[in-house]
Amino acid sequence: MSELSGKVAIVTGAGRGLGRVEAIQLARQGARVVINEIGLPAAREAAESAREEIRAFGGEAITVYGDCADWNDSEALFKTAIETFGDVNIVVNNAGFCRDKMLFSMTEEEFDSVVRVHLKGHFVNMRHAAAYWREKAKTTGGTVYGRLISTSSEAFLFGSVGQPNYAAAKAGIVAMTMGAAQALIKYGVTANVIMPRARTDMTMGGGTAAMFQKPEEGFDHFDPVNVGPFVGYLASPRAQRISGYVFVVWGKQVTIIEGPKFGKVFENDDRWTVDQLDATLSPHFETLRPIVDGFTVVPTA
């Protein structure tokens, strides 16, 4: 495939796991890929390996090292991409890590570090991409080819109990990307969110490890490779009309997540009193229980 020929893609955290799969997928579709990783030895080794894998099948790729959540490093990432390949068209924010802990045990540093990498890491790259595309569109007097693909998690939907830092960051990523979609559509840029279920360093490093084990036989639903084609699709010209959406992607499934909806409305003749609220709302909740396993409320009996 060569439908992304001439396009330039930046993928953060692209040395291993989902990022690597996404970078290789985009390269196979013809994109020239900028592999972004942190500068630690293991990450460098993985990034160089990904670059060589792309070059082995005739693709073009470079590696750029830096902190995905650092403003200056992100600025340098875009500068290098533009100086090397002449443009930036696709940005896939993927990099992240987990430091799981219950709310009552989590330290300030454990919260800040995860929110910084995931949420700020998305922001700085989205910001530099948005500014670049806006200026380019203003200069040409038309639209540009721009694709923002953010990586969130179902943890933001279910309020992952042992990940208050991670779940909060992933919720912020969705909100920020939805805002970006509205702000950038007039320039020709799309912005969407994927929530992948895949076997990665993060999913194999905590309480979810048993769930994501590779099966001895049959289809491997949690192979990160399953996610690659959907990222390639969102990055392609064929997805021009898709913007502002959230998708769960895994195995053989793609699920569109619909936004929060208003439920039952309770209205009073005047300003509510506590007694009126009790008389009206308490009977409604008598047959319900606290939401502890997701957003679906089920009766107690």
Short mmCIF file of N, CA and C in Angstrom, two decimals, residues 12 152 215 220 225 231 246:
data_model
loop_
_atom_site.label_atom_id
_atom_site.label_comp_id
_atom_site.label_asym_id
_atom_site.label_seq_id
_atom_site.Cartn_x
_atom_site.Cartn_y
_atom_site.Cartn_z
N THR A 12 4.92 8.58 19.06
CA THR A 12 5.65 8.58 20.33
C THR A 12 5.60 7.20 20.97
N SER A 152 -6.15 6.64 24.53
CA SER A 152 -6.77 6.67 25.85
C SER A 152 -6.96 5.23 26.33
N PRO A 215 -2.51 -16.74 24.07
CA PRO A 215 -3.08 -18.09 24.08
C PRO A 215 -2.14 -19.10 23.46
N ASP A 220 -5.11 -14.65 18.58
CA ASP A 220 -4.57 -13.89 19.71
C ASP A 220 -5.26 -12.52 19.74
N VAL A 225 -0.65 -6.14 17.14
CA VAL A 225 -0.76 -6.03 15.68
C VAL A 225 -2.22 -5.84 15.24
N VAL A 231 -5.29 2.23 13.13
CA VAL A 231 -4.50 3.47 13.15
C VAL A 231 -4.16 3.88 11.73
N VAL A 246 -14.37 8.41 19.50
CA VAL A 246 -13.60 7.56 20.41
C VAL A 246 -13.91 6.11 20.07
#
